[in-house]
């Protein structure tokens, strides 16, 4: 891999973090490309530790981390390209929402006028203009979440790290925020999100990193991750004209394990040990007169992959 | 040539100071610092009120005297003089009272002896003279001087060194500087700073300067108010004499300077202590003991202390009371004072060492609130 490529990514090289004798994360090797990357795992799996390591809030016990061109022990430069919305729900005392974002921008060395302009723009992006002049101490959980997001976004970072950013938001705010993450990622940014809520992760992620007990158990695009899980049969949903006939034919191929016919007699759910051989067989059958309306994988989403790799502990569907 | 301190760092330091000001000046947990700073002021105000009352009383007594008296008249009375001789010098006493003393018999079976005591109280308006006559002759003379600048400035020096520097400024700096980082950790809000594009050393410098601004404002104000209260009861001519002819103004400026240096020295100590220790009582006790035993330490170790240099800078030496054991006397007077420039440089050097340790520590700091 060339240096240029390495510098375009967020890289973890054999990173471990121990809090005394307690494991945070262990032997993490990652190379995160632009787009939305979701960190998925149960509580205590190491998601927040990974984010805190990425932003230099904690130091690795072993290994090396580089965020684009910057080392994590260089906050002066790192945080010019990185914004982090943490899960820490405490704010400097006595500040209004606007002052919170404005002070952050002044800390970064911006003059008063620029800081004010950027602060209002960020607050507008998270739809918090009306409450901006109120004290943060009086905000609801969702408003606090949004003002943290505004702070993280305020300096137009290239890398946006968001720890459970959808927590406490109502459905409308959730969809607004998801749209915001998407537009940020579409602009070529790196958006790293941790979440428990798997269906949302599924909808927004370009790639996922699955964590369990401090270890990365899988990473990459979800379909690729799914295809790597050989021990679990692939589930495929087929809409067709003669499902029972198709099922019978499929059992003639050795890789089919289980078939369920849909109630409306217009489709079936099939489990196969070898998806590639299944698709070849399906081509043959289609040529021989069975009309296939649609084929869709039924278990290459985050939820299924999560259940196969981690189990169903603390899953929020 | 690249400047040593970038312009943006100054901007960032100013931003940190703006954020910290509210916390250091108006934090509810820091209100006691104002009380500690106000205590010596209240002491001098109380002293000034009491002294003013005494002056009124003396003026009253002097007014009641048969003739105007001067200090030389009061000092002319000698033991053994008869009451007639005293009245001849000072006139009839404005205040008298008498009592009888039953002295034990001179022989075992003899009768007890009754001795008539008379007390005369004179005043020249500034000083009191108390005379005790026994059997018609002066037995004891007590001249209580009123406005004694020398004594008062020694008292001021005592309060400054033993209460203001060692307790008020010491604990005030502890309260403000230890909380600069530790308070944020307890409030779980330190990550706000650590997520900003600011060098940790610049953040530390900003916080230190914010603490310094707060402590200097509070304690220099206290020091100036103490001086005002201290001078309050003097007559205008007495004040002028003290300020412009007896180095009073110079001393006041030195006290302010020593206060500023104390804030720098103790501030730097407590900044680093706040980063190294979770419980402020341990470093506070350790530093307090270290400062307390400073007079007994070898010369090399003495230099790693703030009070060693501050004592050398104080303008008025506190005399050791007669009969005090030598070890105790060491606590009061600086046995081996250093020259003023060396003392100033010494404090700055001690502060710089502490700040250097802080800068190393702040780079190592992690956000891990759950372990706090």
PDB file of N, CA and C in Angstrom, chain A residues 107-138:
ATOM      1  N   UNK A 107     -11.722  28.710  20.968  1.00  0.00           N
ATOM      2  CA  UNK A 107     -10.594  27.913  21.455  1.00  0.00           C
ATOM      3  C   UNK A 107      -9.703  27.461  20.309  1.00  0.00           C
ATOM      4  N   UNK A 108     -10.326  27.263  19.159  1.00  0.00           N
ATOM      5  CA  UNK A 108      -9.521  26.813  18.021  1.00  0.00           C
ATOM      6  C   UNK A 108      -8.774  27.984  17.387  1.00  0.00           C
ATOM      7  N   UNK A 109      -8.956  29.173  17.939  1.00  0.00           N
ATOM      8  CA  UNK A 109      -8.168  30.321  17.496  1.00  0.00           C
ATOM      9  C   UNK A 109      -8.878  31.215  16.498  1.00  0.00           C
ATOM     10  N   UNK A 110     -10.159  30.938  16.223  1.00  0.00           N
ATOM     11  CA  UNK A 110     -10.876  31.773  15.251  1.00  0.00           C
ATOM     12  C   UNK A 110     -11.273  33.104  15.884  1.00  0.00           C
ATOM     13  N   UNK A 111     -11.336  34.137  15.039  1.00  0.00           N
ATOM     14  CA  UNK A 111     -11.724  35.448  15.573  1.00  0.00           C
ATOM     15  C   UNK A 111     -13.225  35.454  15.867  1.00  0.00           C
ATOM     16  N   UNK A 112     -13.638  36.475  16.585  1.00  0.00           N
ATOM     17  CA  UNK A 112     -15.011  36.522  17.087  1.00  0.00           C
ATOM     18  C   UNK A 112     -16.056  36.427  15.967  1.00  0.00           C
ATOM     19  N   UNK A 113     -15.842  37.220  14.908  1.00  0.00           N
ATOM     20  CA  UNK A 113     -16.817  37.248  13.814  1.00  0.00           C
ATOM     21  C   UNK A 113     -16.957  35.904  13.133  1.00  0.00           C
ATOM     22  N   UNK A 114     -15.825  35.289  12.807  1.00  0.00           N
ATOM     23  CA  UNK A 114     -15.854  33.985  12.130  1.00  0.00           C
ATOM     24  C   UNK A 114     -16.486  32.935  13.037  1.00  0.00           C
ATOM     25  N   UNK A 115     -16.091  32.973  14.307  1.00  0.00           N
ATOM     26  CA  UNK A 115     -16.619  31.979  15.255  1.00  0.00           C
ATOM     27  C   UNK A 115     -18.140  32.108  15.357  1.00  0.00           C
ATOM     28  N   UNK A 116     -18.618  33.348  15.392  1.00  0.00           N
ATOM     29  CA  UNK A 116     -20.067  33.560  15.507  1.00  0.00           C
ATOM     30  C   UNK A 116     -20.789  33.020  14.273  1.00  0.00           C
ATOM     31  N   UNK A 117     -20.210  33.331  13.130  1.00  0.00           N
ATOM     32  CA  UNK A 117     -20.825  32.899  11.870  1.00  0.00           C
ATOM     33  C   UNK A 117     -20.865  31.366  11.776  1.00  0.00           C
ATOM     34  N   UNK A 118     -19.730  30.736  12.090  1.00  0.00           N
ATOM     35  CA  UNK A 118     -19.658  29.272  12.009  1.00  0.00           C
ATOM     36  C   UNK A 118     -20.577  28.622  13.043  1.00  0.00           C
ATOM     37  N   UNK A 119     -20.640  29.234  14.228  1.00  0.00           N
ATOM     38  CA  UNK A 119     -21.481  28.657  15.289  1.00  0.00           C
ATOM     39  C   UNK A 119     -22.950  28.666  14.853  1.00  0.00           C
ATOM     40  N   UNK A 120     -23.409  29.796  14.333  1.00  0.00           N
ATOM     41  CA  UNK A 120     -24.819  29.856  13.899  1.00  0.00           C
ATOM     42  C   UNK A 120     -25.091  28.879  12.765  1.00  0.00           C
ATOM     43  N   UNK A 121     -24.117  28.749  11.856  1.00  0.00           N
ATOM     44  CA  UNK A 121     -24.332  27.829  10.733  1.00  0.00           C
ATOM     45  C   UNK A 121     -24.481  26.386  11.235  1.00  0.00           C
ATOM     46  N   UNK A 122     -23.607  26.018  12.194  1.00  0.00           N
ATOM     47  CA  UNK A 122     -23.676  24.647  12.732  1.00  0.00           C
ATOM     48  C   UNK A 122     -24.981  24.429  13.491  1.00  0.00           C
ATOM     49  N   UNK A 123     -25.409  25.452  14.225  1.00  0.00           N
ATOM     50  CA  UNK A 123     -26.648  25.326  15.008  1.00  0.00           C
ATOM     51  C   UNK A 123     -27.849  25.206  14.064  1.00  0.00           C
ATOM     52  N   UNK A 124     -27.780  25.918  12.975  1.00  0.00           N
ATOM     53  CA  UNK A 124     -28.858  25.783  11.971  1.00  0.00           C
ATOM     54  C   UNK A 124     -28.889  24.376  11.395  1.00  0.00           C
ATOM     55  N   UNK A 125     -27.702  23.809  11.166  1.00  0.00           N
ATOM     56  CA  UNK A 125     -27.644  22.473  10.565  1.00  0.00           C
ATOM     57  C   UNK A 125     -28.301  21.422  11.446  1.00  0.00           C
ATOM     58  N   UNK A 126     -28.281  21.655  12.752  1.00  0.00           N
ATOM     59  CA  UNK A 126     -28.910  20.668  13.653  1.00  0.00           C
ATOM     60  C   UNK A 126     -30.285  21.142  14.139  1.00  0.00           C
ATOM     61  N   UNK A 127     -30.797  22.188  13.514  1.00  0.00           N
ATOM     62  CA  UNK A 127     -32.143  22.706  13.837  1.00  0.00           C
ATOM     63  C   UNK A 127     -32.316  23.078  15.302  1.00  0.00           C
ATOM     64  N   UNK A 128     -31.410  23.893  15.811  1.00  0.00           N
ATOM     65  CA  UNK A 128     -31.503  24.255  17.222  1.00  0.00           C
ATOM     66  C   UNK A 128     -31.450  25.776  17.416  1.00  0.00           C
ATOM     67  N   UNK A 129     -31.764  26.506  16.369  1.00  0.00           N
ATOM     68  CA  UNK A 129     -31.622  27.966  16.412  1.00  0.00           C
ATOM     69  C   UNK A 129     -32.469  28.583  17.529  1.00  0.00           C
ATOM     70  N   UNK A 130     -33.704  28.100  17.653  1.00  0.00           N
ATOM     71  CA  UNK A 130     -34.614  28.727  18.630  1.00  0.00           C
ATOM     72  C   UNK A 130     -34.134  28.562  20.071  1.00  0.00           C
ATOM     73  N   UNK A 131     -33.466  27.444  20.323  1.00  0.00           N
ATOM     74  CA  UNK A 131     -33.022  27.177  21.705  1.00  0.00           C
ATOM     75  C   UNK A 131     -31.575  27.610  21.944  1.00  0.00           C
ATOM     76  N   UNK A 132     -30.942  28.184  20.940  1.00  0.00           N
ATOM     77  CA  UNK A 132     -29.497  28.441  21.020  1.00  0.00           C
ATOM     78  C   UNK A 132     -29.118  29.415  22.127  1.00  0.00           C
ATOM     79  N   UNK A 133     -30.023  30.317  22.471  1.00  0.00           N
ATOM     80  CA  UNK A 133     -29.682  31.326  23.487  1.00  0.00           C
ATOM     81  C   UNK A 133     -30.066  30.879  24.900  1.00  0.00           C
ATOM     82  N   UNK A 134     -30.579  29.649  24.980  1.00  0.00           N
ATOM     83  CA  UNK A 134     -30.917  29.124  26.319  1.00  0.00           C
ATOM     84  C   UNK A 134     -29.732  28.364  26.891  1.00  0.00           C
ATOM     85  N   UNK A 135     -29.700  28.279  28.233  1.00  0.00           N
ATOM     86  CA  UNK A 135     -28.612  27.552  28.895  1.00  0.00           C
ATOM     87  C   UNK A 135     -28.690  26.060  28.547  1.00  0.00           C
ATOM     88  N   UNK A 136     -27.546  25.455  28.270  1.00  0.00           N
ATOM     89  CA  UNK A 136     -27.504  24.026  27.929  1.00  0.00           C
ATOM     90  C   UNK A 136     -28.049  23.188  29.086  1.00  0.00           C
ATOM     91  N   UNK A 137     -27.846  23.675  30.310  1.00  0.00           N
ATOM     92  CA  UNK A 137     -28.312  22.928  31.489  1.00  0.00           C
ATOM     93  C   UNK A 137     -29.816  22.680  31.437  1.00  0.00           C
ATOM     94  N   UNK A 138     -30.559  23.533  30.727  1.00  0.00           N
ATOM     95  CA  UNK A 138     -32.008  23.362  30.645  1.00  0.00           C
ATOM     96  C   UNK A 138     -32.454  22.590  29.413  1.00  0.00           C
TER      97      UNK A 138
END
